[in-house]
Each structure stands twice: as structure tokens, then as C-alpha cells.
mmCIF file of C-alpha atoms and ligand atoms in Angstrom:
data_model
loop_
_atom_site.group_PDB
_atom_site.id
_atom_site.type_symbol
_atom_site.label_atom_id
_atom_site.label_comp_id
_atom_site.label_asym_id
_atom_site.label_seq_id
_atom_site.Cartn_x
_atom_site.Cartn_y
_atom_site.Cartn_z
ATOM 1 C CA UNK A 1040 -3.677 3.040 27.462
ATOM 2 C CA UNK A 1041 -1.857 -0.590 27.396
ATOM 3 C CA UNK A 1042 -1.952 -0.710 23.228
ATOM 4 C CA UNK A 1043 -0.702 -3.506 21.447
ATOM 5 C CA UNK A 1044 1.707 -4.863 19.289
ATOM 6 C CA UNK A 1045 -0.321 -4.385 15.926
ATOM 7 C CA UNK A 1046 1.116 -6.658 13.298
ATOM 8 C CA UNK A 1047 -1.991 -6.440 11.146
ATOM 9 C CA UNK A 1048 -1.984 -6.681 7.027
ATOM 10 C CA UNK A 1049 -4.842 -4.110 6.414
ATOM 11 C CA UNK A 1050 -6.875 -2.492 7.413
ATOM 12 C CA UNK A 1051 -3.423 -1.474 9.978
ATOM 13 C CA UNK A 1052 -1.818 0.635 12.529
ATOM 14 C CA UNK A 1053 -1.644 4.070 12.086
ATOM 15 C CA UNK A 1054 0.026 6.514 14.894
ATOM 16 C CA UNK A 1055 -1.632 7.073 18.321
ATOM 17 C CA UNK A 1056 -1.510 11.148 17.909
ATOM 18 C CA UNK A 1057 -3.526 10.442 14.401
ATOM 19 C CA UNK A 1058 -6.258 8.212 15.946
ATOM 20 C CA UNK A 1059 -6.774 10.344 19.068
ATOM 21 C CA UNK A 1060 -6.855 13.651 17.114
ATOM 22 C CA UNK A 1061 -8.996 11.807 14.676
ATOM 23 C CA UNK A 1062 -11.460 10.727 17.905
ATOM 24 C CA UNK A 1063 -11.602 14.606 18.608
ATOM 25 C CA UNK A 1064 -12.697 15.784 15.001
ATOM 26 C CA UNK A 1065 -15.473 13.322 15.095
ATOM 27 C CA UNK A 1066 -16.991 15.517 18.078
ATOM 28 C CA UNK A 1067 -15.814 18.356 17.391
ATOM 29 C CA UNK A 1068 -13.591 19.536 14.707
ATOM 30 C CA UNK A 1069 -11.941 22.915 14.458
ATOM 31 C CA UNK A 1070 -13.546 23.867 17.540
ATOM 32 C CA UNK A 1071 -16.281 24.838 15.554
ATOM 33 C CA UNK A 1072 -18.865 22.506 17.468
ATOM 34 C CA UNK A 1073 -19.308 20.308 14.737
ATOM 35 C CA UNK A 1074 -17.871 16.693 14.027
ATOM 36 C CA UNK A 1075 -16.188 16.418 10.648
ATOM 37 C CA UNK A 1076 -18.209 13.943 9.683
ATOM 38 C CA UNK A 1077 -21.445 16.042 9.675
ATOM 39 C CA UNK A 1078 -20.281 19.114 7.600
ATOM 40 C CA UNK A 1079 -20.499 20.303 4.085
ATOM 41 C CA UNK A 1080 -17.363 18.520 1.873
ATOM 42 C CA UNK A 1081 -17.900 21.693 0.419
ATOM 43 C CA UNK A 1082 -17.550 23.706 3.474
ATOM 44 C CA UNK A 1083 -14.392 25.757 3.599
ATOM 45 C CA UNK A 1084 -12.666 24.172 6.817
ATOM 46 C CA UNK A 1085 -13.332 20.435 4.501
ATOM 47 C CA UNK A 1086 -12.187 21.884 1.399
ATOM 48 C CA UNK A 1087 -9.102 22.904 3.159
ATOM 49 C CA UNK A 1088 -8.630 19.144 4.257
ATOM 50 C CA UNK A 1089 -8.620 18.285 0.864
ATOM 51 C CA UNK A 1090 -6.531 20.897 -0.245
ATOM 52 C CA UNK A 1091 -4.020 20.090 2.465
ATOM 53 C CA UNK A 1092 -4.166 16.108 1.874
ATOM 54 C CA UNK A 1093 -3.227 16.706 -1.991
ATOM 55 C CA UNK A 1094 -0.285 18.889 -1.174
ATOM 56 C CA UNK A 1095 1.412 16.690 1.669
ATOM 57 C CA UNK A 1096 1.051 13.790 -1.140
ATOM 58 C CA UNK A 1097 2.664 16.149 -3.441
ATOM 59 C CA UNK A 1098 5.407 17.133 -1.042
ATOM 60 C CA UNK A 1099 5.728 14.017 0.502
ATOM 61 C CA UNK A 1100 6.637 12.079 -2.598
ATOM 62 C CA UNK A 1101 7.713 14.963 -4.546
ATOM 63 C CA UNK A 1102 5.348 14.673 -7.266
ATOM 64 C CA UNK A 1103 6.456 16.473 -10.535
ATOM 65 C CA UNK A 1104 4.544 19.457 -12.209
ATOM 66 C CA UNK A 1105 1.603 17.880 -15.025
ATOM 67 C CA UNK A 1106 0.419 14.842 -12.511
ATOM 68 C CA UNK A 1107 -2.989 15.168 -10.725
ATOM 69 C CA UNK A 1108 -3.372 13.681 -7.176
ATOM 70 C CA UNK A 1109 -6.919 12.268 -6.556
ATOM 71 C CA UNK A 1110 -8.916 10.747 -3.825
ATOM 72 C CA UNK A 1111 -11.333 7.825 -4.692
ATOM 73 C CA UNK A 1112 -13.257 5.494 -3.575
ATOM 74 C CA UNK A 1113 -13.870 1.596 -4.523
ATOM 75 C CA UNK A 1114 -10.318 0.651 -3.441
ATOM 76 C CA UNK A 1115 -7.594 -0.143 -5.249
ATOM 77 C CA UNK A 1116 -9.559 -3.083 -6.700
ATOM 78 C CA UNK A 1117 -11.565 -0.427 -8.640
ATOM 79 C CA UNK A 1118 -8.583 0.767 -10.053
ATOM 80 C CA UNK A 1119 -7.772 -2.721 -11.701
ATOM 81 C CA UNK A 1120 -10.763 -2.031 -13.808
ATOM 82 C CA UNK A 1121 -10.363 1.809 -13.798
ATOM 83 C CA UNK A 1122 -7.059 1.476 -15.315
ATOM 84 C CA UNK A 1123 -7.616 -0.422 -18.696
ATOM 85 C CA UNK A 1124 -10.800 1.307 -18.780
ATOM 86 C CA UNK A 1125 -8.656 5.177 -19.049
ATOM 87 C CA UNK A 1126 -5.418 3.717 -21.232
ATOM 88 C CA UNK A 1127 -6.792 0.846 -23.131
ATOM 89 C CA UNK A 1128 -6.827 1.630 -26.886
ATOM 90 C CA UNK A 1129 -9.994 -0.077 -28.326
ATOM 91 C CA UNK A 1130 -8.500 -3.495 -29.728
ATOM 92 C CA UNK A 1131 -5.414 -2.445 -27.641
ATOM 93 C CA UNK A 1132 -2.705 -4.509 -25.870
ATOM 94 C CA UNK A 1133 -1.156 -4.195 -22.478
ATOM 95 C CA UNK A 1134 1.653 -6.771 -20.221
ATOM 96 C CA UNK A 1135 1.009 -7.109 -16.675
ATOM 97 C CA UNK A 1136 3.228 -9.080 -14.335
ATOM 98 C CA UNK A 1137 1.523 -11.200 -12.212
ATOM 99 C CA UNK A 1138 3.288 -11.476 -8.571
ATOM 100 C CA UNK A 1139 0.356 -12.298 -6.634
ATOM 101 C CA UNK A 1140 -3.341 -12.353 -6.230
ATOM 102 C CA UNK A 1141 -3.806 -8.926 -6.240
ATOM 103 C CA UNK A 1142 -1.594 -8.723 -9.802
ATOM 104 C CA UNK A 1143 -3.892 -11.446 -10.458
ATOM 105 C CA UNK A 1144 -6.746 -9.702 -9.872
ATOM 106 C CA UNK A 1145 -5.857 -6.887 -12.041
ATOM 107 C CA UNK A 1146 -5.548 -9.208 -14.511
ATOM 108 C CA UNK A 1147 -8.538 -10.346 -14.703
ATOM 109 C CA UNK A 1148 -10.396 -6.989 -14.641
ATOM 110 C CA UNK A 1149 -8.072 -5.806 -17.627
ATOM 111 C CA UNK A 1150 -9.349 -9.170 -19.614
ATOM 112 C CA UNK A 1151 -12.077 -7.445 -20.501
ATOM 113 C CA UNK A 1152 -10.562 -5.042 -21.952
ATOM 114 C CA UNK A 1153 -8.084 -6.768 -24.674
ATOM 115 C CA UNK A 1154 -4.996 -8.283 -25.078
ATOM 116 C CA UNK A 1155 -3.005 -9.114 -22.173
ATOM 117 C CA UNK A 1156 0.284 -10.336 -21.922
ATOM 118 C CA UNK A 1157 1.898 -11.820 -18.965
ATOM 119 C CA UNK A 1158 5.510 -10.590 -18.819
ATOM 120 C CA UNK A 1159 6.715 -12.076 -15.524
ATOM 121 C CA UNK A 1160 5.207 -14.567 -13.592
ATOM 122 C CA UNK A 1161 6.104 -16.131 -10.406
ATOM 123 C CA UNK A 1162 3.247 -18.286 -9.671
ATOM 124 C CA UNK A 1163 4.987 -21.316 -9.995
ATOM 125 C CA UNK A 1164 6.390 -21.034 -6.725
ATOM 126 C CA UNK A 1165 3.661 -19.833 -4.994
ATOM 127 C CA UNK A 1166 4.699 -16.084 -5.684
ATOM 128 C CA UNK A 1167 7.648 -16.225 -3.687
ATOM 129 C CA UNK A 1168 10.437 -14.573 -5.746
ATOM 130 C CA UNK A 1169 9.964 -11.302 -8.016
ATOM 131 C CA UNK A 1170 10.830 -12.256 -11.757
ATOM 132 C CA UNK A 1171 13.060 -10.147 -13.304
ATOM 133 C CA UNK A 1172 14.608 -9.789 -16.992
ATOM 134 C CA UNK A 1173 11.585 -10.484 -18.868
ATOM 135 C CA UNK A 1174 10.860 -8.120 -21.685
ATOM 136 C CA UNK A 1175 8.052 -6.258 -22.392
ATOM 137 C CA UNK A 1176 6.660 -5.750 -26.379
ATOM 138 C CA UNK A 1177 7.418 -1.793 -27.425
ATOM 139 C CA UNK A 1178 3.542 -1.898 -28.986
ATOM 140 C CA UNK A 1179 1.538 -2.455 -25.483
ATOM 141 C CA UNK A 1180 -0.318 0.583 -24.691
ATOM 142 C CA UNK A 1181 0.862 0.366 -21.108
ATOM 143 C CA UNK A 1182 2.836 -2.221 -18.726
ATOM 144 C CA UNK A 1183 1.381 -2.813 -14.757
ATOM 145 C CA UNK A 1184 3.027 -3.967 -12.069
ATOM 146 C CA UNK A 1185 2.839 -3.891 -8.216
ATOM 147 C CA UNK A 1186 5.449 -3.142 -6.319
ATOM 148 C CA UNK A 1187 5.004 -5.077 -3.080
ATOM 149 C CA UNK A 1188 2.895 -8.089 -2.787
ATOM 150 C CA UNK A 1189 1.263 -7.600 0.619
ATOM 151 C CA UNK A 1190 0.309 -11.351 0.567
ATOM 152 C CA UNK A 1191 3.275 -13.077 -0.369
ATOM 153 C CA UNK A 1192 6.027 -10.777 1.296
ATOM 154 C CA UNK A 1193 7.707 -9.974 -1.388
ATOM 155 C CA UNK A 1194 9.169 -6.463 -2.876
ATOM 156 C CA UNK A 1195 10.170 -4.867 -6.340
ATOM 157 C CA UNK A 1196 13.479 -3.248 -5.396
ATOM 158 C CA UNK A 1197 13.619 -2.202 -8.884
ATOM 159 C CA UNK A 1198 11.398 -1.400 -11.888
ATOM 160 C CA UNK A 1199 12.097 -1.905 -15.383
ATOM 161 C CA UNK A 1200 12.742 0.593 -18.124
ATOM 162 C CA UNK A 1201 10.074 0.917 -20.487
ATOM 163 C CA UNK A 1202 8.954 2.958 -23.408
ATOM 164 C CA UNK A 1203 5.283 2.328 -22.607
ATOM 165 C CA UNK A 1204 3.531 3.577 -20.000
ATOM 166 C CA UNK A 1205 3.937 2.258 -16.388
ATOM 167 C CA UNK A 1206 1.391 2.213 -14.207
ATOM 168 C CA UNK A 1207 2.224 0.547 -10.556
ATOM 169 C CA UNK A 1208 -0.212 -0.214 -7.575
ATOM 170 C CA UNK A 1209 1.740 0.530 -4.587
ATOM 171 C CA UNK A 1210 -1.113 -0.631 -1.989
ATOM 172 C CA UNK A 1211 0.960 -1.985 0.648
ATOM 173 C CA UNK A 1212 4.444 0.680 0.149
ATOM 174 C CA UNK A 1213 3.275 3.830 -0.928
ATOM 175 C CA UNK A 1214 5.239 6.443 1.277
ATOM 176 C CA UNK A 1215 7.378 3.713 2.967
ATOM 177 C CA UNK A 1216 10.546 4.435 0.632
ATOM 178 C CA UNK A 1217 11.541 6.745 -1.714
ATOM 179 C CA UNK A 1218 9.869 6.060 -5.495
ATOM 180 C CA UNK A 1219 11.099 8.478 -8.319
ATOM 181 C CA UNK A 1220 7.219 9.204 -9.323
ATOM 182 C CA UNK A 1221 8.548 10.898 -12.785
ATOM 183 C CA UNK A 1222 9.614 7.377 -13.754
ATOM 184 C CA UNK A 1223 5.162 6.153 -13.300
ATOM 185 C CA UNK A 1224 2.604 7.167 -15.689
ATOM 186 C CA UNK A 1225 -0.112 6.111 -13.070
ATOM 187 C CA UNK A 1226 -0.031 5.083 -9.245
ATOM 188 C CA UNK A 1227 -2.324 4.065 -7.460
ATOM 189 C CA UNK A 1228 -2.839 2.908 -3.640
ATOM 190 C CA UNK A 1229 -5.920 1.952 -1.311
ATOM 191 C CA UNK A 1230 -4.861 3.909 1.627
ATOM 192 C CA UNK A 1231 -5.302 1.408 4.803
ATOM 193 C CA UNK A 1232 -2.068 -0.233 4.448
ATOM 194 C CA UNK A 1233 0.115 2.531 4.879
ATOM 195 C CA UNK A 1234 -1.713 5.659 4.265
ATOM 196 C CA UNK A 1235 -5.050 5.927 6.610
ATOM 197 C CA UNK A 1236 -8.379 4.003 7.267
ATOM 198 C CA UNK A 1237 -10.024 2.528 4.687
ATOM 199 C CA UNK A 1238 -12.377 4.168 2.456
ATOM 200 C CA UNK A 1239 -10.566 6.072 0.272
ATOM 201 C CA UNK A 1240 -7.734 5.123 -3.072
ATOM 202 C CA UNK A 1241 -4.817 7.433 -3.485
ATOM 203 C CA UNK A 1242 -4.332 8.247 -7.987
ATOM 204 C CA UNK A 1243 -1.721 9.917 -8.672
ATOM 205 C CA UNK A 1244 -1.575 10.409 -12.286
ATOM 206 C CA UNK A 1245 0.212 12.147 -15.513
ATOM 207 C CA UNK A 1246 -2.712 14.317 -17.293
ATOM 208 C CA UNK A 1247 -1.276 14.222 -20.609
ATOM 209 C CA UNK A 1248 -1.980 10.421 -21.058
ATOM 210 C CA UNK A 1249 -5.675 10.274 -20.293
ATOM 211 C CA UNK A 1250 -8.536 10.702 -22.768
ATOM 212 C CA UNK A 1251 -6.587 8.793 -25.784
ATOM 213 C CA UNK A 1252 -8.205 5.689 -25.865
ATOM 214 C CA UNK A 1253 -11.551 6.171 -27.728
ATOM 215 C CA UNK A 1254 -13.480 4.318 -25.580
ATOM 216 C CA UNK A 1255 -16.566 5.911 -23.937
ATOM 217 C CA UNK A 1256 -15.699 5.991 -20.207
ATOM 218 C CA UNK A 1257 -18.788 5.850 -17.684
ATOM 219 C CA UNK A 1258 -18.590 9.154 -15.722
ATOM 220 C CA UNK A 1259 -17.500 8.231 -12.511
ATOM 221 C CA UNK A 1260 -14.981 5.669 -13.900
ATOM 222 C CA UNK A 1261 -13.073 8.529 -16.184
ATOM 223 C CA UNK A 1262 -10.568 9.740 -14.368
ATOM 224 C CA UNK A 1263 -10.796 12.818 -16.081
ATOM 225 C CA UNK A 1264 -14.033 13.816 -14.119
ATOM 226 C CA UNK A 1265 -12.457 12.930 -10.698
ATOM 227 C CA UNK A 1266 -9.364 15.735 -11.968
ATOM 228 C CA UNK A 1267 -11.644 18.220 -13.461
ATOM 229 C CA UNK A 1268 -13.569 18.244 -9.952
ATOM 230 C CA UNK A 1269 -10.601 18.150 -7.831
ATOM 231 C CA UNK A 1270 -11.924 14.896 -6.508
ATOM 232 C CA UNK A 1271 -15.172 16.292 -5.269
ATOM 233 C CA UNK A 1272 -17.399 14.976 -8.642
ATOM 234 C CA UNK A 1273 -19.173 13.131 -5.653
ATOM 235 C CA UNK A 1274 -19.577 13.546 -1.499
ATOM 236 C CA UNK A 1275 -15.859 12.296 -1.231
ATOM 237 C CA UNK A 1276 -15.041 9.902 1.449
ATOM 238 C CA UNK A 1277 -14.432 12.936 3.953
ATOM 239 C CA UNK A 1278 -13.095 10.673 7.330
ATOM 240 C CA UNK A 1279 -10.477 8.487 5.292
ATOM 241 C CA UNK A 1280 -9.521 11.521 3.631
ATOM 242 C CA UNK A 1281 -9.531 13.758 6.752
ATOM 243 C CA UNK A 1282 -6.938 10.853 8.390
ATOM 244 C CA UNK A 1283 -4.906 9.677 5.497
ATOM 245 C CA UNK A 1284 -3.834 13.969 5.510
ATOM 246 C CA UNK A 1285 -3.210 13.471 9.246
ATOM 247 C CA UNK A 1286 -1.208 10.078 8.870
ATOM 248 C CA UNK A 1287 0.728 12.459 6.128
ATOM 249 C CA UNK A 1288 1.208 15.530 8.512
ATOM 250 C CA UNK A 1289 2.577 12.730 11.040
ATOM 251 C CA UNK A 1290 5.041 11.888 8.516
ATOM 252 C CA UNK A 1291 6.404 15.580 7.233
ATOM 253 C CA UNK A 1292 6.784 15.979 10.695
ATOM 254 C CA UNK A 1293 8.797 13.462 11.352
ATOM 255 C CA UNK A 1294 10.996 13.812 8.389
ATOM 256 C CA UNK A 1295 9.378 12.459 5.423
ATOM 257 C CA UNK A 1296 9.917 9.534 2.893
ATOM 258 C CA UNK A 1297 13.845 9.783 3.872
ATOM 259 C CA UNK A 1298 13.494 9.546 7.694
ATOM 260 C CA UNK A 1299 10.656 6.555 7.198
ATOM 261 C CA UNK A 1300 12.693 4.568 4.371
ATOM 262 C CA UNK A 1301 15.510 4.209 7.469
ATOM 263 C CA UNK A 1302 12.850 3.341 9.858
ATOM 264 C CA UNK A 1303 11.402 0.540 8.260
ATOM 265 C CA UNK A 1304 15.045 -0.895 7.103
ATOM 266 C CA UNK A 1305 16.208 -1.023 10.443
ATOM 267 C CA UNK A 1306 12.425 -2.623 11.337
ATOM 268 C CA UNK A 1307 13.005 -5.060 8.513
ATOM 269 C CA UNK A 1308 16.861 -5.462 9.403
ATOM 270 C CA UNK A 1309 16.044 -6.619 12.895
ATOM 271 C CA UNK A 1310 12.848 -9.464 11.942
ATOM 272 C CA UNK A 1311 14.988 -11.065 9.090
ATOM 273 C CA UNK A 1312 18.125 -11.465 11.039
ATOM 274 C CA UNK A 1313 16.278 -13.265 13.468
ATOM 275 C CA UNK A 1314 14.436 -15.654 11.327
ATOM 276 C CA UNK A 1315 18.006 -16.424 9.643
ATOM 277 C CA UNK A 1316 19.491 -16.719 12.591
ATOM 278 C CA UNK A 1317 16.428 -18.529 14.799
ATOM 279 C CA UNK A 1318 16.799 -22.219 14.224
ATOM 280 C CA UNK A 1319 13.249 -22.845 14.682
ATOM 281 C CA UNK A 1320 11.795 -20.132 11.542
ATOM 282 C CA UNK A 1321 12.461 -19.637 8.229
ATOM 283 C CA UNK A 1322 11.424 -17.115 5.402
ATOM 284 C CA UNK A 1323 8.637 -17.869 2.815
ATOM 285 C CA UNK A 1324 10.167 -14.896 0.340
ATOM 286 C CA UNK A 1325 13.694 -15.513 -1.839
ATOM 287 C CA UNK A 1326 15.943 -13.104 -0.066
ATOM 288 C CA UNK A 1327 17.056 -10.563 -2.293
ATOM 289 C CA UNK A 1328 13.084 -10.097 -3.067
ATOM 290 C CA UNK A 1329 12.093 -9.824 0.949
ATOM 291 C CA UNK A 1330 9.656 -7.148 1.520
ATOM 292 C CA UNK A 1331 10.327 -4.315 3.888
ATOM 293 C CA UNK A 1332 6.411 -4.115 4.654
ATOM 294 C CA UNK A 1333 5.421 -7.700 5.082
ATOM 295 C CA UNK A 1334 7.558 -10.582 6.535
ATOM 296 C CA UNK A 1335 6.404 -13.759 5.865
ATOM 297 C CA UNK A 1336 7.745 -16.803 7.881
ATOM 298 C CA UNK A 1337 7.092 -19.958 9.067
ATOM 299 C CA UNK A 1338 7.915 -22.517 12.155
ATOM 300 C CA UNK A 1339 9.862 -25.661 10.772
ATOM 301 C CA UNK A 1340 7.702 -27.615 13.317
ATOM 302 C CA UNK A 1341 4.441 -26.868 13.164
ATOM 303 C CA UNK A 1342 4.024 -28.358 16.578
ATOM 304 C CA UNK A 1343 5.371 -25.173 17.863
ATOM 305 C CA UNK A 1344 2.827 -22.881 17.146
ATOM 306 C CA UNK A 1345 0.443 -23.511 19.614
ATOM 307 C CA UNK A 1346 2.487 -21.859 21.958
ATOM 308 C CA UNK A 1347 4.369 -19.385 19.853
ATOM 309 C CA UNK A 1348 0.838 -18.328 19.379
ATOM 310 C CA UNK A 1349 0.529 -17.900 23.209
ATOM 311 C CA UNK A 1350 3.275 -16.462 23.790
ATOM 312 C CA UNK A 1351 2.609 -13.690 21.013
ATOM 313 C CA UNK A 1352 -1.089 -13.420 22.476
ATOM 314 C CA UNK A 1353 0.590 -12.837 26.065
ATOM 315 C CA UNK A 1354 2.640 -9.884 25.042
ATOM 316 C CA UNK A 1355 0.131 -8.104 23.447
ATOM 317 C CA UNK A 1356 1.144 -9.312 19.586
ATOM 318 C CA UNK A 1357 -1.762 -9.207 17.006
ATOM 319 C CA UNK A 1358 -2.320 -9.896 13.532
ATOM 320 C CA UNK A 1359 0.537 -11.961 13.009
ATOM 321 C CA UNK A 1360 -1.540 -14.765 11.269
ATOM 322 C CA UNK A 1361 -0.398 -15.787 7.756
ATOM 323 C CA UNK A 1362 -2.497 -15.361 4.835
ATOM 324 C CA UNK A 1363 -4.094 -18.652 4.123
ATOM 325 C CA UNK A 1364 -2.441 -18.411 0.815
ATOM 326 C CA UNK A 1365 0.570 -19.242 2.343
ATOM 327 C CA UNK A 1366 0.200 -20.207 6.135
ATOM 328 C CA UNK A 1367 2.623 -19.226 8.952
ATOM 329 C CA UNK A 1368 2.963 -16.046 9.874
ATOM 330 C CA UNK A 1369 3.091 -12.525 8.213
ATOM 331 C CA UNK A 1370 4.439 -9.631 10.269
ATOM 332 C CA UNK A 1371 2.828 -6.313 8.609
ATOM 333 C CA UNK A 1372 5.554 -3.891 9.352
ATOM 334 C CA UNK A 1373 3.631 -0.740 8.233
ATOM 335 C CA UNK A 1374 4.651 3.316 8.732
ATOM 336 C CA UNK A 1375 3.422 3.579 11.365
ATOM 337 C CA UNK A 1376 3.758 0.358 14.001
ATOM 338 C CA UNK A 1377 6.965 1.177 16.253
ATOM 339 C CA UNK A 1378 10.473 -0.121 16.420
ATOM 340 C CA UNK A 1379 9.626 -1.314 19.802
ATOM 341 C CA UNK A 1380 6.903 -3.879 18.439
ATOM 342 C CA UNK A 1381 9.576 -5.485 16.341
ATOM 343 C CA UNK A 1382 11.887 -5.392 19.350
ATOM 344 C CA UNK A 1383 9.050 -7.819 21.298
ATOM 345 C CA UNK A 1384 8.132 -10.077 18.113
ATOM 346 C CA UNK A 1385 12.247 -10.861 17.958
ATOM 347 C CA UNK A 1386 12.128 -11.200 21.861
ATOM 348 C CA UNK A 1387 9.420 -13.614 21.340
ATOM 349 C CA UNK A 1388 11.171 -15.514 18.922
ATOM 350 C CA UNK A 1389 14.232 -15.766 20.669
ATOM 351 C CA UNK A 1390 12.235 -16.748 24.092
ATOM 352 C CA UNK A 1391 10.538 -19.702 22.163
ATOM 353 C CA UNK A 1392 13.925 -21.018 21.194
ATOM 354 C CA UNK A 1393 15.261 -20.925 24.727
ATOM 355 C CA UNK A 1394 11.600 -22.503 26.262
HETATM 356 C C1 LIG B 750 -4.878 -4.653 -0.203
HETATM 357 C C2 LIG B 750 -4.389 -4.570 -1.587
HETATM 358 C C3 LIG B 750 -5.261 -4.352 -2.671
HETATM 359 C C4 LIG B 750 -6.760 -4.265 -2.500
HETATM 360 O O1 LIG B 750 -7.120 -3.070 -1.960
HETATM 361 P P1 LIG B 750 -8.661 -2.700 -1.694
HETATM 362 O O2 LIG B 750 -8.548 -1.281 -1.284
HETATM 363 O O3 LIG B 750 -9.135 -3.616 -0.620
HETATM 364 O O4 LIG B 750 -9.400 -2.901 -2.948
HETATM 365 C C5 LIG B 750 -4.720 -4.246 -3.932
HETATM 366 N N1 LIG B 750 -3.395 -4.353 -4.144
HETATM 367 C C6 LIG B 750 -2.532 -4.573 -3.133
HETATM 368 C C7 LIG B 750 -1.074 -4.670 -3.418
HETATM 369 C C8 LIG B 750 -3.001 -4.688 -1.831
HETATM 370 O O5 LIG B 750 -2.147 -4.894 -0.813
#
């Protein structure tokens, strides 16, 4: 099969052996003569995908004792309510940083909620730099921020110290680089940027802070239920959960977090240095805030792009469309798309320069 060169933002690439063992399971999984997707989640060979998925994210991102790994659904835009809703004190406080539109988003859900305070904020340049130094008040009852803005191409290479709780939404990075989860309170991820199809959130999440706030919590919003069920309160999303655990068994294979982290800096090594060095691109992000996951550039003439456009088309190059947000182009550089496909964007590049 001729595949191509998938650059997309989300929903994304994921590895060739996942998809076609993934085709298989839908006819017939487990040799068993029955597709996955028409068996009991309460079946043993399901619960055992479950089972497995949880581990690997344990393993995977060494995940200390006390924190419960779940697997909902609503994407991570559910979370930005779900969130304040579990930690919000009545009449509490929390900061957020606001990075981008999803931050933004988040924002606004938590609103409802009560006090929030805007610690960092780089909208005034179209969300192109990561603001650092601000301080965050002692008395919030937690601080959010996310860690790659998926939109904007830009990364948090570093997270503050805090003596509230942190809680981060790593959407577009989760398992791309190492992360230190002891340091998060709560993390959470919708898993079709780097983790599988979508359809299903990744929460991982410290027990001991949950059930303080005095709030009634709807059922399915308390996270609490989704733990004391092992994520089976409800029929759980059992395809996006059956592929995010093979996207994760892809990984371990491979070599984990470690081996991955080099992967994608070499990936993001190779697109940068050409759009420094490419007279005819430049980056959207500040530099030392670039994202390893999304690369966001732009033609200095804008006349260019019809044909930079054909060019890409020609070799098989898709999803390389900016966000409208901010125009140009956006190279997703997820997991899971190949050294090689960065090797043909750059030889793209360099053949436009030299048309
Ligand atoms: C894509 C994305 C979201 C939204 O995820 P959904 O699963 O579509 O709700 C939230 N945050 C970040 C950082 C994202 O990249």
C-alpha cells in the first residue's frame, strides 16, 4: 500500500501494524469469531483490554503508586468542565494560564465554577511564546495549564513549582517525552493526537485529592465513580480503548517514552533547521518555546503557496494546512508519523527554493 505522508493535527497517524491489527479485531478478534466491537465490555478477553491499556499507561509513563488511570469519554473538552467540577471548593479560586484556545476553553468552562485567575497569558501575540515567571497565589485550590498548544505550535519545556495542585492537559504530548507524573495532581489527554482514535480521554489522577470540594458532583461527571468502576460505570468506548492499548504496546516495544522523546527531537531537529535555514519560510512560534509535536510556519510570499501546495500534494504530503487561527502551515509531527515523512516535507522545502 502507497500510504502517505500524514501531517495531520488530530484526529492523526498512528502506526501501520496498529491499524491493520486493529482492521483484523473488527472481524475477528482473538480468533474467537467475533469482532471486538460486538462483545460484552464485560467479557473476559475485553476486560483484559482494559486491564492491559491501564498498565502500559502505568508503565509507559511510570505512574507512581496512589494515582488512578481512567478511560473516558467526552474528550478532553469534558475534562475542562470535569476538572473544576472534582477540585473546585464551593466559593473557591483557581489560576489557569491561558496559551491558546484550548487553555481558553478551559477557561471558560471553569467560569462557572468561581474565581479564576489568569496567571500567564500570551494572547497578545497571538499565542506565540509560552509566558513564564508569573506567580501563582498560594490560596487557589488548584493551578491548570497545558503543556503543548496543538494550535499555535508552541511547548512548555518546563512547569512551575507550586504548592497547589497542578493539573495539566497534555492533549497533543502525552507519551511523546518524558513527564515526571509525581510532579501533576491531574492529567488529562483526548487520545487522537498521540495516543489512538478518537473516542476515548486518558485521566490519570492522584486519589487522595478528589471528593474535597463539597459540591454535589452529577454521577457520571465525579471522577470518583469512573475509579470506583475501573472505568466501566458505563459501556466504555471499547474500539478507542482497544487501539490506544495497541498504539501503547507499539511503543513498549519499541522502547518507550525514552526511545520516542529521541525520535521526535531528531523529527523536530530536522523541520526547524530547515525553516531557519530556507530563505523562503519562517516560524510562527518564539524559538526557545517551539513545539516538538506541531511546527507551525509560514511562506514569506504568499504567492508561493500555490505550488508549494502542489508540490506537497504530489509527494503524497497531507494535512499540512495551518489552523485558520494562524494560517500557513502546521506540520503535526505525532508518535507515530515516520522520520522518513519529515525527510520528504524538508526535501520539499528545499526543492521549492531551488524551482
Ligand atoms: C485537541 C485538543 C483538545 C480537545 O480535545 P477533544 O478530545 O476534541 O475535546 C484539548 N486540548 C488540547 C491541547 C488539544 O490539542
Amino acid at each position: 500500500m502507497s500510504k502517505k505522508h500524514n501531517f495531520s493535527a488530530g484526529p492523526c497517524i498512528l502506526p501501520q501494524e496498529v491499524l491493520k491489527k486493529a482492521s483484523e479485531s473488527i472481524l475477528n478478534f482473538n480468533n474467537d469469531n467475533l469482532s471486538l466491537i460486538e462483545i460484552s465490555h464485560r467479557s473476559k478477553p475485553f476486560v483484559d483490554v482494559m486491564d492491559k491499556a491501564i498498565n502500559l499507561v502505568k508503565e509507559l509513563l511510570e505512574v507512581p503508586e496512589g494515582y488512578s488511570v481512567l478511560f473516558l469519554q467526552g474528550g478532553a473538552s469534558l475534562e475542562f468542565l470535569m476538572v473544576p467540577f472534582n477540585l473546585m471548593k464551593e466559593g473557591g479560586k483557581a489560576a489557569y494560564t491561558n496559551t491558546g484556545a484550548w487553555a481558553k476553553k478551559a477557561i471558560t468552562e471553569s467560569k462557572q465554577f468561581g474565581e479564576i485567575i489568569v496567571v500567564g497569558d500570551s494572547s497578545d501575540n497571538n499565542y506565540n511564546y509560552i509566558p513564564k515567571g508569573y506567580e501563582i497565589p498560594a490560596d487557589v485550590d488548584y493551578f491548570h495549564c497545558t503543556s503543548n498548544n496543538t494550535i499555535y505550535g508552541t511547548q512548555m519545556k518546563e512547569f512551575p513549582e507550586v504548592s497547589s495542585l497542578i493539573v495539566c492537559d497534555m492533549s497533543s504530548d502525552i507519551f511523546s517525552r518524558k513527564v515526571d507524573v509525581s510532579k501533576f495532581d491531574l492529567i488529562y489527554a483526548g487520545a487522537q493526537k498521540n495516543m489512538g482514535p478518537a473516542g476515548t480521554t486518558l485521566v490519570i489522577v492522584k486519589d487522595e485529592i478528589l471528593g474535597k470540594t463539597g459540591r454535589t458532583i452529577p454521577t457520571m461527571l465525579d471522577y470518583n465513580t469512573h475509579i470506583s468502576k475501573d472505568s466501566m460505570f458505563n459501556t466504555p468506548p471499547v474500539f478507542a480503548i482497544y487501539v490506544s492499548m495497541l498504539t501503547l504496546e507499539w511503543l513498549k516495544n519499541h522502547g518507550g517514552v525514552e526511545w520516542i522523546e529521541e525520535v521526535n527531537n531528531r523529527k523536530a531537529a530536522m523541520l526547524y533547521s530547515e525553516i531557519d535555514r530556507n530563505p523562503l519560510f519562517e516560524g510562527t512560534a518564539e524559538k526557545e518555546d517551539r513545539s516538538n509535536m506541531n511546527v507551525t510556519f509560514l511562506l514569506k510570499d504568499s504567492e508561493k503557496e500555490e505550488v508549494f501546495n502542489q508540490m506537497c500534494f504530489s509527494t503524497g504530503i497531507n494535512g499540512l494546512k495551518g489552523h485558520r487561527s494562524v494560517g500557513g502551515y502546521r506540520a503535526s509531527m505525532y508518535n507515530a508519523l515516520p522520520l522518513e515523512s519529515v525527510d520528504v516535507l524538508v526535501n520539499v522545502m528545499k526543492n521549492l527554493e531551488n524551482n
